[in-house]
Short mmCIF file of C-alpha atoms and ligand atoms in Angstrom, two decimals:
data_model
loop_
_atom_site.label_atom_id
_atom_site.label_comp_id
_atom_site.label_asym_id
_atom_site.label_seq_id
_atom_site.Cartn_x
_atom_site.Cartn_y
_atom_site.Cartn_z
CA UNK A 165 61.72 6.84 -36.63
CA UNK A 166 60.91 9.31 -33.84
CA UNK A 167 57.25 9.41 -33.02
CA UNK A 168 55.77 12.85 -32.50
CA UNK A 169 52.42 12.73 -30.85
CA UNK A 170 50.08 15.13 -32.59
CA UNK A 171 48.46 17.37 -30.02
CA UNK A 172 44.81 17.26 -30.85
CA UNK A 173 41.85 19.12 -29.59
CA UNK A 174 38.93 16.96 -30.55
CA UNK A 175 36.32 19.25 -32.06
CA UNK A 176 33.02 17.53 -31.95
CA UNK A 177 30.11 17.96 -34.24
CA UNK A 178 26.90 16.99 -32.43
CA UNK A 179 27.46 13.37 -31.43
CA UNK A 180 24.03 12.50 -30.08
CA UNK A 181 22.87 9.05 -31.08
CA UNK A 182 19.26 8.52 -32.00
CA UNK A 183 17.26 6.05 -29.94
CA UNK A 184 15.28 3.48 -31.93
CA UNK A 185 11.56 2.95 -31.45
CA UNK A 186 10.32 -0.17 -29.65
CA UNK A 187 11.09 -3.52 -31.27
CA UNK A 188 11.69 -7.19 -30.69
CA UNK A 189 15.04 -8.73 -31.58
CA UNK A 190 14.66 -12.34 -32.59
CA UNK A 191 17.94 -14.19 -32.83
CA UNK A 192 18.11 -17.40 -34.87
CA UNK A 193 21.02 -19.63 -33.91
CA UNK A 194 20.77 -18.49 -30.32
CA UNK A 195 22.94 -21.29 -29.02
CA UNK A 196 25.92 -20.35 -31.20
CA UNK A 197 29.19 -18.69 -30.42
CA UNK A 198 28.70 -15.36 -32.25
CA UNK A 199 25.58 -14.64 -30.24
CA UNK A 200 27.30 -14.80 -26.86
CA UNK A 201 30.63 -13.37 -27.98
CA UNK A 202 29.36 -10.44 -30.02
CA UNK A 203 25.62 -9.89 -30.37
CA UNK A 204 24.45 -10.02 -26.77
CA UNK A 205 27.40 -8.05 -25.36
CA UNK A 206 26.77 -5.41 -28.04
CA UNK A 207 23.06 -5.23 -27.24
CA UNK A 208 23.89 -4.98 -23.55
CA UNK A 209 26.36 -2.19 -24.24
CA UNK A 210 23.67 -0.32 -26.13
CA UNK A 211 21.43 -0.86 -23.11
CA UNK A 212 24.07 0.58 -20.78
CA UNK A 213 24.44 3.55 -23.13
CA UNK A 214 20.62 3.98 -23.02
CA UNK A 215 20.42 3.36 -26.75
CA UNK A 216 18.14 0.35 -26.69
CA UNK A 217 14.50 1.20 -27.37
CA UNK A 218 12.50 2.06 -24.26
CA UNK A 219 10.45 -1.04 -25.01
CA UNK A 220 12.21 -4.08 -26.40
CA UNK A 221 12.59 -7.80 -26.00
CA UNK A 222 15.20 -10.31 -27.11
CA UNK A 223 13.90 -13.67 -28.17
CA UNK A 224 16.40 -16.47 -28.80
CA UNK A 225 15.53 -19.33 -31.17
CA UNK A 226 17.58 -22.47 -31.84
CA UNK A 227 17.31 -26.26 -31.95
CA UNK A 228 18.71 -26.75 -28.47
CA UNK A 229 16.00 -27.04 -25.86
CA UNK A 230 16.27 -24.41 -23.14
CA UNK A 231 13.89 -22.65 -20.81
CA UNK A 232 13.82 -18.85 -20.58
CA UNK A 233 15.74 -19.25 -17.33
CA UNK A 234 18.45 -21.43 -18.92
CA UNK A 235 18.83 -18.89 -21.70
CA UNK A 236 19.09 -16.00 -19.27
CA UNK A 237 21.74 -17.87 -17.34
CA UNK A 238 23.82 -18.32 -20.51
CA UNK A 239 23.34 -14.68 -21.39
CA UNK A 240 24.34 -13.66 -17.87
CA UNK A 241 27.56 -15.71 -18.07
CA UNK A 242 28.46 -14.21 -21.44
CA UNK A 243 27.83 -10.67 -20.24
CA UNK A 244 29.72 -11.07 -17.00
CA UNK A 245 32.68 -12.38 -19.05
CA UNK A 246 32.46 -9.48 -21.49
CA UNK A 247 31.82 -6.69 -18.95
CA UNK A 248 33.82 -6.84 -15.77
CA UNK A 249 31.91 -3.96 -14.22
CA UNK A 250 28.45 -5.38 -14.84
CA UNK A 251 26.15 -4.01 -12.18
CA UNK A 252 23.70 -6.54 -10.82
CA UNK A 253 20.56 -4.47 -11.13
CA UNK A 254 21.14 -3.31 -14.67
CA UNK A 255 22.08 -6.78 -15.73
CA UNK A 256 18.96 -8.23 -14.12
CA UNK A 257 16.72 -5.73 -15.83
CA UNK A 258 18.37 -6.50 -19.21
CA UNK A 259 18.04 -10.24 -18.59
CA UNK A 260 14.38 -9.88 -17.73
CA UNK A 261 13.79 -8.85 -21.38
CA UNK A 262 15.33 -12.08 -22.69
CA UNK A 263 13.21 -15.07 -23.67
CA UNK A 264 13.83 -18.25 -25.60
CA UNK A 265 12.03 -20.82 -27.69
CA UNK A 266 13.37 -23.88 -29.46
CA UNK A 267 12.50 -25.75 -32.63
CA UNK A 268 13.64 -27.09 -35.93
CA UNK A 269 14.43 -24.40 -38.49
CA UNK A 270 12.33 -26.14 -41.14
CA UNK A 271 9.31 -26.91 -38.95
CA UNK A 272 6.47 -24.47 -39.59
CA UNK A 273 4.93 -25.37 -36.21
CA UNK A 274 8.06 -24.03 -34.50
CA UNK A 275 7.44 -20.68 -36.19
CA UNK A 276 3.88 -20.65 -34.92
CA UNK A 277 5.21 -21.12 -31.40
CA UNK A 278 7.74 -18.39 -32.06
CA UNK A 279 4.99 -16.07 -33.22
CA UNK A 280 2.96 -16.77 -30.10
CA UNK A 281 5.92 -16.14 -27.86
CA UNK A 282 6.77 -12.92 -29.72
CA UNK A 283 3.17 -11.70 -29.30
CA UNK A 284 3.44 -12.39 -25.56
CA UNK A 285 6.66 -10.37 -25.42
CA UNK A 286 5.06 -7.56 -27.39
CA UNK A 287 2.26 -7.35 -24.79
CA UNK A 288 4.84 -7.23 -22.02
CA UNK A 289 7.64 -5.15 -23.44
CA UNK A 290 6.89 -3.51 -26.71
CA UNK A 291 3.92 -1.45 -27.80
CA UNK A 292 5.10 -1.71 -31.38
CA UNK A 293 5.22 -4.93 -33.33
CA UNK A 294 8.48 -4.04 -35.06
CA UNK A 295 10.71 -7.08 -35.46
CA UNK A 296 14.36 -7.51 -36.17
CA UNK A 297 15.31 -11.06 -37.16
CA UNK A 298 19.01 -11.80 -36.85
CA UNK A 299 20.16 -14.93 -38.69
CA UNK A 300 23.28 -16.03 -36.81
CA UNK A 301 23.16 -19.27 -38.75
CA UNK A 302 25.16 -21.19 -41.34
CA UNK A 303 24.22 -19.76 -44.76
CA UNK A 304 22.69 -23.07 -45.96
CA UNK A 305 19.87 -22.42 -43.51
CA UNK A 306 19.08 -18.87 -44.67
CA UNK A 307 16.65 -19.82 -47.50
CA UNK A 308 14.69 -22.21 -45.27
CA UNK A 309 14.38 -19.77 -42.40
CA UNK A 310 13.32 -16.91 -44.66
CA UNK A 311 10.73 -19.12 -46.35
CA UNK A 312 9.25 -20.20 -43.03
CA UNK A 313 9.26 -16.67 -41.64
CA UNK A 314 7.45 -15.49 -44.71
CA UNK A 315 4.96 -18.42 -44.73
CA UNK A 316 4.08 -17.79 -41.12
CA UNK A 317 3.47 -14.10 -41.81
CA UNK A 318 6.17 -12.97 -39.40
CA UNK A 319 7.90 -10.75 -41.96
CA UNK A 320 4.77 -8.96 -43.13
CA UNK A 321 5.11 -5.22 -42.66
CA UNK A 322 2.35 -2.67 -42.12
CA UNK A 323 1.59 0.29 -44.30
CA UNK A 324 4.62 2.60 -44.67
CA UNK A 325 6.69 0.00 -42.84
CA UNK A 326 4.70 0.47 -39.65
CA UNK A 327 5.32 -1.94 -38.04
CA UNK A 328 8.55 -2.92 -39.79
CA UNK A 329 10.20 -6.35 -40.11
CA UNK A 330 13.90 -6.53 -40.98
CA UNK A 331 16.13 -9.54 -41.51
CA UNK A 332 19.87 -9.40 -40.87
CA UNK A 333 22.14 -11.81 -42.72
CA UNK A 334 25.70 -12.66 -41.80
CA UNK A 335 28.21 -13.47 -44.50
CA UNK A 336 28.97 -15.54 -46.52
CA UNK A 337 26.37 -14.47 -49.06
CA UNK A 338 26.68 -17.51 -51.27
CA UNK A 339 29.69 -19.63 -52.11
CA UNK A 340 30.37 -18.05 -55.50
CA UNK A 341 28.68 -15.62 -57.88
CA UNK A 342 26.11 -18.12 -59.13
CA UNK A 343 24.99 -19.25 -55.68
CA UNK A 344 24.93 -15.63 -54.45
CA UNK A 345 22.59 -14.70 -57.33
CA UNK A 346 20.36 -17.67 -56.58
CA UNK A 347 20.25 -16.85 -52.87
CA UNK A 348 19.38 -13.30 -53.66
CA UNK A 349 16.60 -14.32 -56.01
CA UNK A 350 15.15 -16.47 -53.27
CA UNK A 351 15.39 -13.78 -50.61
CA UNK A 352 13.89 -11.07 -52.79
CA UNK A 353 10.97 -13.32 -53.69
CA UNK A 354 10.04 -13.36 -49.98
CA UNK A 355 11.29 -10.01 -48.70
CA UNK A 356 11.33 -6.44 -49.98
CA UNK A 357 14.88 -5.16 -50.63
CA UNK A 358 14.36 -2.65 -47.82
CA UNK A 359 13.87 -5.53 -45.37
CA UNK A 360 17.23 -7.16 -46.12
CA UNK A 361 20.30 -6.11 -44.10
CA UNK A 362 23.57 -7.77 -45.18
CA UNK A 363 26.27 -7.38 -42.57
CA UNK A 364 29.96 -6.97 -43.23
CA UNK A 365 31.14 -6.25 -39.71
CA UNK A 366 34.25 -4.44 -40.98
CA UNK A 367 32.03 -1.59 -42.16
CA UNK A 368 30.86 -1.18 -38.56
CA UNK A 369 34.38 -0.69 -37.20
CA UNK A 370 35.00 2.91 -36.11
CA UNK A 371 38.39 2.95 -37.81
CA UNK A 372 36.96 1.70 -41.10
CA UNK A 373 34.24 4.38 -41.01
CA UNK A 374 36.97 6.85 -40.19
CA UNK A 375 38.57 6.26 -43.60
CA UNK A 376 35.72 8.26 -45.13
CA UNK A 377 35.90 10.94 -42.45
CA UNK A 378 39.65 11.35 -42.93
CA UNK A 379 39.27 11.58 -46.70
CA UNK A 380 36.22 13.76 -46.95
CA UNK A 381 36.34 15.97 -43.86
CA UNK A 382 39.90 17.21 -44.53
CA UNK A 383 40.72 19.37 -47.52
CA UNK A 384 44.37 18.38 -47.69
CA UNK A 385 44.11 14.73 -48.65
CA UNK A 386 41.57 14.68 -51.46
CA UNK A 387 43.54 16.84 -53.95
CA UNK A 388 46.45 14.39 -53.59
CA UNK A 389 44.31 11.26 -53.57
CA UNK A 390 44.99 10.07 -57.12
CA UNK A 391 47.54 8.59 -59.51
CA UNK A 392 49.49 11.85 -59.79
CA UNK A 393 50.51 11.81 -56.13
CA UNK A 394 50.02 8.29 -54.82
CA UNK A 395 52.62 5.64 -55.53
CA UNK A 396 50.89 2.59 -54.09
CA UNK A 397 48.32 1.48 -51.52
CA UNK A 398 48.67 -1.49 -49.21
CA UNK A 399 45.85 -3.08 -47.24
CA UNK A 400 46.82 -5.67 -44.66
CA UNK A 401 44.59 -7.68 -42.37
CA UNK A 402 46.93 -9.95 -40.46
CA UNK A 403 45.60 -12.36 -37.86
CA UNK A 404 47.76 -14.21 -35.37
CA UNK A 405 45.06 -16.78 -34.61
CA UNK A 406 44.78 -19.98 -36.60
CA UNK A 407 41.59 -21.53 -37.87
CA UNK A 408 40.52 -22.28 -34.26
CA UNK A 409 37.38 -24.38 -33.90
CA UNK A 410 35.99 -23.33 -37.30
CA UNK A 411 37.70 -25.98 -39.41
CA UNK A 412 34.48 -27.26 -40.98
CA UNK A 413 33.47 -23.84 -42.26
CA UNK A 414 36.98 -22.71 -43.17
CA UNK A 415 37.77 -25.79 -45.26
CA UNK A 416 34.87 -24.82 -47.56
CA UNK A 417 35.61 -21.10 -47.49
CA UNK A 418 39.36 -20.41 -47.46
CA UNK A 419 40.91 -16.98 -47.06
CA UNK A 420 39.74 -15.54 -50.38
CA UNK A 421 36.06 -16.12 -49.65
CA UNK A 422 36.39 -15.51 -45.91
CA UNK A 423 38.24 -12.16 -46.02
CA UNK A 424 38.60 -10.79 -49.57
CA UNK A 425 35.11 -11.20 -51.00
CA UNK A 426 33.86 -8.98 -48.19
CA UNK A 427 36.10 -7.17 -45.67
CA UNK A 428 39.14 -6.51 -47.88
CA UNK A 429 37.20 -5.34 -50.91
CA UNK A 430 34.92 -3.16 -48.81
CA UNK A 431 37.93 -1.47 -47.21
CA UNK A 432 39.46 -1.01 -50.63
CA UNK A 433 36.28 0.62 -51.87
CA UNK A 434 36.22 3.10 -48.96
CA UNK A 435 39.85 4.06 -49.56
CA UNK A 436 39.48 4.56 -53.30
CA UNK A 437 35.84 5.44 -54.09
CA UNK A 438 34.68 8.85 -55.30
CA UNK A 439 33.18 11.22 -52.71
CA UNK A 440 29.50 10.43 -52.22
CA UNK A 441 27.18 13.42 -52.44
CA UNK A 442 25.78 12.64 -49.01
CA UNK A 443 26.60 10.29 -46.19
CA UNK A 444 23.49 8.26 -46.83
CA UNK A 445 23.00 4.66 -47.85
CA UNK A 446 21.98 5.20 -51.45
CA UNK A 447 24.97 7.44 -52.19
CA UNK A 448 27.63 5.62 -50.18
CA UNK A 449 26.60 2.15 -51.35
CA UNK A 450 26.43 3.43 -54.93
CA UNK A 451 29.99 4.76 -54.87
CA UNK A 452 31.31 1.58 -53.27
CA UNK A 453 29.74 -0.50 -56.02
CA UNK A 454 31.08 1.77 -58.79
CA UNK A 455 34.57 1.34 -57.43
CA UNK A 456 34.34 -2.45 -57.26
CA UNK A 457 33.14 -2.49 -60.85
CA UNK A 458 36.22 -0.49 -61.87
CA UNK A 459 38.69 -3.12 -60.64
CA UNK A 460 40.64 -4.34 -63.66
CA UNK A 461 39.41 -7.77 -64.79
CA UNK A 462 41.93 -10.57 -64.35
CA UNK A 463 43.72 -12.07 -67.34
CA UNK A 464 45.37 -15.49 -67.31
CA UNK A 465 48.71 -13.71 -66.81
CA UNK A 466 47.59 -11.59 -63.85
CA UNK A 467 45.77 -14.53 -62.25
CA UNK A 468 49.07 -16.36 -62.34
CA UNK A 469 51.46 -13.57 -61.50
CA UNK A 470 49.56 -11.14 -59.30
CA UNK A 471 47.95 -13.49 -56.78
CA UNK A 472 49.67 -15.65 -54.22
CA UNK A 473 47.87 -18.31 -52.22
CA UNK A 474 49.45 -20.03 -49.28
CA UNK A 475 48.77 -22.21 -46.25
CA UNK A 476 50.39 -22.09 -42.82
CA UNK A 477 52.76 -24.82 -41.71
CA UNK A 478 53.82 -25.48 -38.12
CA UNK A 479 55.84 -22.71 -36.54
CA UNK A 480 56.49 -20.77 -33.39
CA UNK A 481 54.44 -17.93 -31.98
CA UNK A 482 55.28 -16.09 -28.76
CA UNK A 483 57.88 -18.75 -28.05
CA UNK A 484 55.34 -21.58 -28.32
CA UNK A 485 55.15 -24.23 -31.02
CA UNK A 486 51.89 -24.10 -32.96
CA UNK A 487 50.57 -26.74 -35.37
CA UNK A 488 50.28 -26.32 -39.12
CA UNK A 489 46.87 -26.01 -40.80
CA UNK A 490 46.79 -29.74 -41.66
CA UNK A 491 46.99 -30.63 -37.98
CA UNK A 492 44.12 -28.40 -36.88
CA UNK A 493 40.73 -29.79 -35.85
CA UNK A 494 38.42 -30.90 -38.69
CA UNK A 495 40.96 -30.24 -41.43
CA UNK A 496 41.65 -32.83 -44.13
CA UNK A 497 45.31 -33.98 -43.96
CA UNK A 498 45.73 -33.21 -47.67
CA UNK A 499 43.65 -30.01 -47.66
CA UNK A 500 44.57 -27.39 -50.26
CA UNK A 501 42.52 -24.63 -48.63
CA UNK A 502 44.42 -21.34 -48.58
CA UNK A 503 44.90 -19.53 -45.26
CA UNK A 504 46.77 -16.58 -46.82
CA UNK A 505 46.22 -14.53 -49.96
CA UNK A 506 48.36 -11.71 -51.28
CA UNK A 507 47.38 -9.85 -54.44
CA UNK A 508 48.18 -6.89 -56.62
CA UNK A 509 45.36 -5.26 -58.52
CA UNK A 510 44.61 -2.11 -60.47
CA UNK A 511 41.60 0.15 -60.70
CA UNK A 512 40.77 1.27 -64.19
CA UNK A 513 39.54 4.82 -63.84
CA UNK A 514 41.02 8.30 -64.19
CA UNK A 515 41.83 8.62 -60.52
CA UNK A 516 43.71 5.36 -60.03
CA UNK A 517 45.15 4.42 -63.43
CA UNK A 518 48.52 2.73 -62.92
CA UNK A 519 48.55 2.76 -59.10
CA UNK A 520 49.27 -0.73 -57.76
CA UNK A 521 47.03 -1.80 -54.90
CA UNK A 522 48.48 -4.54 -52.74
CA UNK A 523 46.26 -6.52 -50.41
CA UNK A 524 47.11 -9.39 -48.10
CA UNK A 525 45.37 -11.26 -45.35
CA UNK A 526 46.16 -14.45 -43.56
CA UNK A 527 45.90 -16.50 -40.43
CA UNK A 528 48.77 -17.36 -38.09
CA UNK A 529 50.78 -14.36 -39.24
CA UNK A 530 53.36 -12.65 -37.10
CA UNK A 531 50.88 -10.48 -35.21
CA UNK A 532 47.32 -9.20 -35.25
CA UNK A 533 47.53 -6.00 -37.21
CA UNK A 534 45.22 -4.42 -39.76
CA UNK A 535 46.01 -1.25 -41.57
CA UNK A 536 45.72 0.71 -44.78
CA UNK A 537 48.99 2.36 -45.86
CA UNK A 538 48.96 5.00 -48.59
CA UNK A 539 52.44 5.77 -49.89
CA UNK A 540 52.73 9.08 -51.74
CA UNK A 541 55.13 9.74 -54.58
CA UNK A 542 58.42 11.39 -53.81
CA UNK A 543 58.91 15.11 -54.40
CA UNK A 544 59.61 15.81 -58.09
CA UNK A 545 62.86 17.70 -57.52
CA UNK A 546 65.41 17.58 -54.75
CA UNK A 547 66.36 21.03 -53.49
CA UNK A 548 68.35 20.01 -50.43
CA UNK A 549 71.49 18.75 -52.08
CA UNK A 550 70.50 15.12 -52.36
CA UNK A 551 71.62 13.65 -55.61
CA UNK A 552 68.16 12.79 -56.86
CA UNK A 553 64.60 12.97 -55.70
CA UNK A 554 64.67 9.17 -55.37
CA UNK A 555 66.78 9.58 -52.29
CA UNK A 556 64.02 11.51 -50.58
CA UNK A 557 61.79 9.22 -48.56
CA UNK A 558 58.10 9.20 -49.35
CA UNK A 559 55.28 10.46 -47.15
CA UNK A 560 53.14 7.61 -45.91
CA UNK A 561 49.69 7.87 -44.40
CA UNK A 562 48.75 4.84 -42.34
CA UNK A 563 45.22 4.26 -41.14
CA UNK A 564 45.52 1.74 -38.34
CA UNK A 565 42.36 -0.30 -38.25
CA UNK A 566 43.19 -2.52 -35.27
CA UNK A 567 44.34 -3.30 -32.65
CA UNK A 568 46.25 -0.08 -32.07
CA UNK A 569 43.59 2.15 -33.63
CA UNK A 570 44.91 5.45 -34.93
CA UNK A 571 46.51 7.35 -37.78
CA UNK A 572 50.21 7.90 -38.60
CA UNK A 573 51.56 10.34 -41.12
CA UNK A 574 55.25 10.33 -42.02
CA UNK A 575 56.64 13.78 -42.74
CA UNK A 576 60.15 15.10 -43.18
CA UNK A 577 61.51 18.06 -41.35
CA UNK A 578 64.65 19.99 -40.59
CA UNK A 579 66.73 18.36 -37.93
CA UNK A 580 68.64 20.80 -35.71
CA UNK A 581 72.23 20.92 -36.92
CA UNK A 582 73.79 21.30 -40.36
CA UNK A 583 71.70 23.19 -42.93
CA UNK A 584 70.36 20.28 -44.94
CA UNK A 585 70.03 17.78 -42.16
CA UNK A 586 66.64 16.16 -42.47
CA UNK A 587 64.69 13.87 -40.18
CA UNK A 588 61.61 11.82 -40.86
CA UNK A 589 58.96 11.85 -38.19
CA UNK A 590 55.65 10.25 -37.70
CA UNK A 591 52.72 12.45 -36.68
CA UNK A 592 50.33 10.13 -35.01
CA UNK A 593 47.27 9.86 -32.93
CA UNK A 594 45.62 6.99 -31.14
CA UNK A 595 41.90 6.84 -30.65
CA UNK A 596 42.00 5.73 -27.04
CA UNK A 597 44.42 8.52 -26.05
CA UNK A 598 42.69 11.36 -27.88
CA UNK A 599 39.12 10.38 -27.23
CA UNK A 600 39.67 8.75 -23.88
CA UNK A 601 37.70 5.72 -24.92
CA UNK A 602 38.30 2.67 -27.07
CA UNK A 603 36.31 2.46 -30.31
CA UNK A 604 32.94 0.79 -29.88
CA UNK A 605 32.44 -2.71 -31.20
CA UNK A 606 31.39 -2.98 -34.84
CA UNK A 607 28.30 -5.03 -33.95
CA UNK A 608 27.06 -2.34 -31.58
CA UNK A 609 27.06 0.21 -34.41
CA UNK A 610 25.46 -2.16 -36.89
CA UNK A 611 22.74 -3.44 -34.56
CA UNK A 612 21.79 0.11 -33.65
CA UNK A 613 21.73 1.19 -37.31
CA UNK A 614 19.59 -1.76 -38.19
CA UNK A 615 17.03 -0.86 -35.51
CA UNK A 616 17.11 2.71 -36.83
CA UNK A 617 16.71 1.52 -40.41
CA UNK A 618 19.97 3.18 -41.55
CA UNK A 619 21.54 1.04 -44.29
CA UNK A 620 24.65 3.16 -44.98
CA UNK A 621 27.03 0.64 -43.42
CA UNK A 622 25.35 -2.43 -44.86
CA UNK A 623 25.99 -4.15 -48.17
CA UNK A 624 23.69 -3.76 -51.13
CA UNK A 625 22.82 -6.63 -53.46
CA UNK A 626 24.86 -4.95 -56.21
CA UNK A 627 27.82 -4.65 -53.81
CA UNK A 628 27.82 -8.35 -53.02
CA UNK A 629 27.53 -9.21 -56.70
CA UNK A 630 30.34 -6.85 -57.73
CA UNK A 631 32.64 -8.35 -55.08
CA UNK A 632 31.93 -11.88 -56.29
CA UNK A 633 32.77 -10.78 -59.82
CA UNK A 634 36.28 -9.89 -58.61
CA UNK A 635 36.76 -13.10 -56.62
CA UNK A 636 35.00 -15.68 -58.80
CA UNK A 637 37.58 -15.77 -61.65
CA UNK A 638 40.32 -16.38 -59.09
CA UNK A 639 38.47 -19.28 -57.50
CA UNK A 640 37.76 -20.79 -60.92
CA UNK A 641 41.39 -20.41 -61.97
CA UNK A 642 42.62 -22.14 -58.81
CA UNK A 643 40.11 -24.94 -59.32
CA UNK A 644 40.82 -25.45 -63.03
CA UNK A 645 44.59 -24.79 -63.11
CA UNK A 646 46.04 -25.72 -59.73
CA UNK A 647 49.41 -26.30 -61.43
CA UNK A 648 49.56 -22.60 -62.41
CA UNK A 649 48.68 -21.33 -58.93
CA UNK A 650 50.82 -23.26 -56.46
CA UNK A 651 49.85 -23.32 -52.82
CA UNK A 652 52.89 -21.97 -50.98
CA UNK A 653 53.65 -23.00 -47.42
CA UNK A 654 54.52 -20.35 -44.82
CA UNK A 655 55.64 -20.76 -41.26
CA UNK A 656 53.15 -19.88 -38.55
CA UNK A 657 54.46 -16.69 -36.96
CA UNK A 658 55.95 -15.33 -40.20
CA UNK A 659 54.61 -12.62 -42.55
CA UNK A 660 53.52 -15.14 -45.17
CA UNK A 661 55.40 -16.90 -47.96
CA UNK A 662 58.38 -15.48 -49.85
CA UNK A 663 56.22 -15.46 -52.98
CA UNK A 664 54.16 -12.68 -51.40
CA UNK A 665 57.28 -10.52 -50.90
CA UNK A 666 58.38 -11.30 -54.45
CA UNK A 667 55.02 -10.09 -55.74
CA UNK A 668 55.91 -6.59 -54.56
CA UNK A 669 59.62 -6.76 -55.25
CA UNK A 670 58.93 -7.30 -58.93
CA UNK A 671 57.46 -3.77 -58.99
CA UNK A 672 60.15 -2.34 -56.73
CA UNK A 673 57.95 -2.27 -53.63
CA UNK A 674 58.03 -3.83 -50.17
CA UNK A 675 55.31 -4.76 -47.75
CA UNK A 676 55.06 -2.32 -44.95
CA UNK A 677 55.33 -4.54 -41.91
CA UNK A 678 54.67 -3.32 -38.37
CA UNK A 679 57.78 -2.28 -36.45
CA UNK A 680 60.18 -5.08 -35.69
CA UNK A 681 62.72 -5.09 -32.90
CA UNK A 682 64.80 -2.55 -34.86
CA UNK A 683 61.89 -0.13 -34.88
CA UNK A 684 61.64 0.00 -38.65
CA UNK A 685 58.44 -0.42 -40.57
CA UNK A 686 60.19 -1.85 -43.57
CA UNK A 687 62.05 -5.03 -44.24
CA UNK A 688 65.78 -4.94 -44.72
CA UNK A 689 65.63 -3.86 -48.34
CA UNK A 690 64.14 -0.48 -47.53
CA UNK A 691 66.61 2.37 -47.85
CA UNK A 692 67.43 4.00 -44.55
CA UNK A 693 65.66 7.28 -44.10
CA UNK A 694 68.01 9.98 -45.24
CA UNK A 695 70.00 12.32 -43.13
CA UNK A 696 72.37 14.12 -45.48
CA UNK A 697 74.73 16.47 -43.73
C1 BG6 B 888 35.36 -12.98 -40.00
C2 BG6 B 888 36.09 -14.17 -40.57
O1 BG6 B 888 34.45 -12.47 -40.93
O2 BG6 B 888 36.30 -11.97 -39.67
C3 BG6 B 888 37.14 -14.69 -39.59
O3 BG6 B 888 35.16 -15.20 -40.86
C4 BG6 B 888 38.05 -13.58 -39.18
O4 BG6 B 888 37.87 -15.76 -40.15
C5 BG6 B 888 37.25 -12.37 -38.69
O5 BG6 B 888 38.87 -14.06 -38.12
C6 BG6 B 888 38.15 -11.18 -38.43
O6 BG6 B 888 37.39 -10.19 -37.80
P1 BG6 B 888 38.06 -9.20 -36.76
O7 BG6 B 888 36.97 -8.24 -36.42
O8 BG6 B 888 38.52 -10.03 -35.60
O9 BG6 B 888 39.20 -8.58 -37.49
#
C-alpha cells in the first residue's frame, strides 16, 4: 500500500516542564539491572534537561557492599554506555550527588545507617527533607522494606506533606488477586494512599499517553469511537527477545501475569475508556478502572475458546538458531509456563457492546512490534460500482507504540485513471521525523511525575484489583483444568501458534501483522485492496 507522509506542522501548546522541589532519591536494590539500565540513565537525562531539583541526592541501598566511590564508578559505566555524548563535567557533577550504603533489607540497624547517611546528604545537597524511595526489588521484599522504613520513621511526612515521603513500587503487585489484596492491606497499614506510587512503565511511554491525546484532542475520532463504527480492535505487544536471564522470575510469572495483568489491560483501558473530565489523576484513574470493571466476565466456554496459551520452541531468528523456552537458563525442562497469550474479550457497556477486542503478547515472536489497531466498519452502501459494500476495504487506524513510534491511518481515494478506480493509502506520521526527537523514556516521565507528586500515569489500588479480577479466573482455569487449555508450541521467530490465528478466523478476522516481504499488513487470507476499473 503506498505510504503518503502526512505533512504536519506541529502546533505546540505550552510544553514547559515543571521542576520538582529538592528531594533525595533512595533506591533499594541498587545493585540490580533495572537501576543501571533504566533508572539512573533516566535520572541523568532529567539532569541534562535541567529537570532534576536544584538540590537533590541519589542514595543507593542494597546488600552488596560498596563504597560511595565504587557505586559512582558503576553509575558512571552505566551512563557512559547509555549516553554516548556524556560530557565529563556534567557527568562528574551528577556523580558527585550519588552515595551508597549497604545492609540487609530486614535489619533495622541498616535503616538507621541509611537514615544517618540520608541526613548527611540532606545537609550537603537538599534543604528539604523530601524523600522518594524507589523499590527496585523482588516483590517478596516489598512488605519487609516498607515495614522497616515505617518503623525507622523514614516515611513519616510533615504537616500538609511538607516534607513528603513517597514510595515507588514496581510490578508485579501480588501473584494473584488474593495476594495483591493482602499486599495492599499491609502497605496501607504503614503508608497513606497518597504516598504509594505503583508503576506500570507502559503508562509512561509517550506513544501510550498519546492514545488519549489522539482520542480526546481531535473531534473526528470520538464520534466514531463505538460499536456503530468500529469492527474490532487489536492490541499486540510482540517481543523478539526470549526470557533472557530472568528465568527464575518468569517461571513463576508467565506471560499473562507479566504482560496482561498490567501493560496490556492498561493500554486497553486507554483505548476504550470514557473521556475523563480532566487530565488529572483522580479522573483518569477513575475512568480506567470503570473500563476494566466493564470487561465481560469469563464463562467456562470463553475461558476455553477465547484464550490461547503457548510456549516457544526452538526456531530461527535473523538467520540464527535460537533455543526453545525449555532450554533457557533456569527453566524447568518440563515447564508449562506460557510465553505467549492471545485472547478475545468483550466490553459490556453501551459504547463497546459486541465489538471483539483481540490482544496478544509473546516472547520470541517474529519482531519487536507493539501497536493498537482500530479497524472501522465498512461503508454501509457501495456507490462506486462494487458489487457490495463488503468489497470495500475498511479504514484502519494504527497507533504504533514501539519501536517505530507513529500513527497510520488507511484511507481510500480516487486513483488517477478510470472513473471508479480506487486506491488505498496510508496517511502516516513518525514521531522522530515530525518532532525531530525520539520519544523520551517511560521511566524519565514517571520519575519526574513522582517527584512532582502527579499520579495521573500511576496505577490506583482499584486499578490493580480490577486487572487481577480479569486475569485471576484465567489463571485458576489453567491450574484446575489444564486438559481444557492446552499449551500450544510455537516456533521462535513466528507470530505465535496456529491456534491464535484460528481464534480470529472463527469470527472472520485476521491478525494485523507488520509488513512482510510482500509489503502487506495482512496474512494471505486478507482480500487484496480493491481497484475496480
Ligand atoms: C516488563 C516485563 O514489564 O516489560 C518484560 O516484565 C517485558 O518481560 C517488558 O520484556 C517489556 O517492556 P518494553 O518497554 O521493552 O516493551
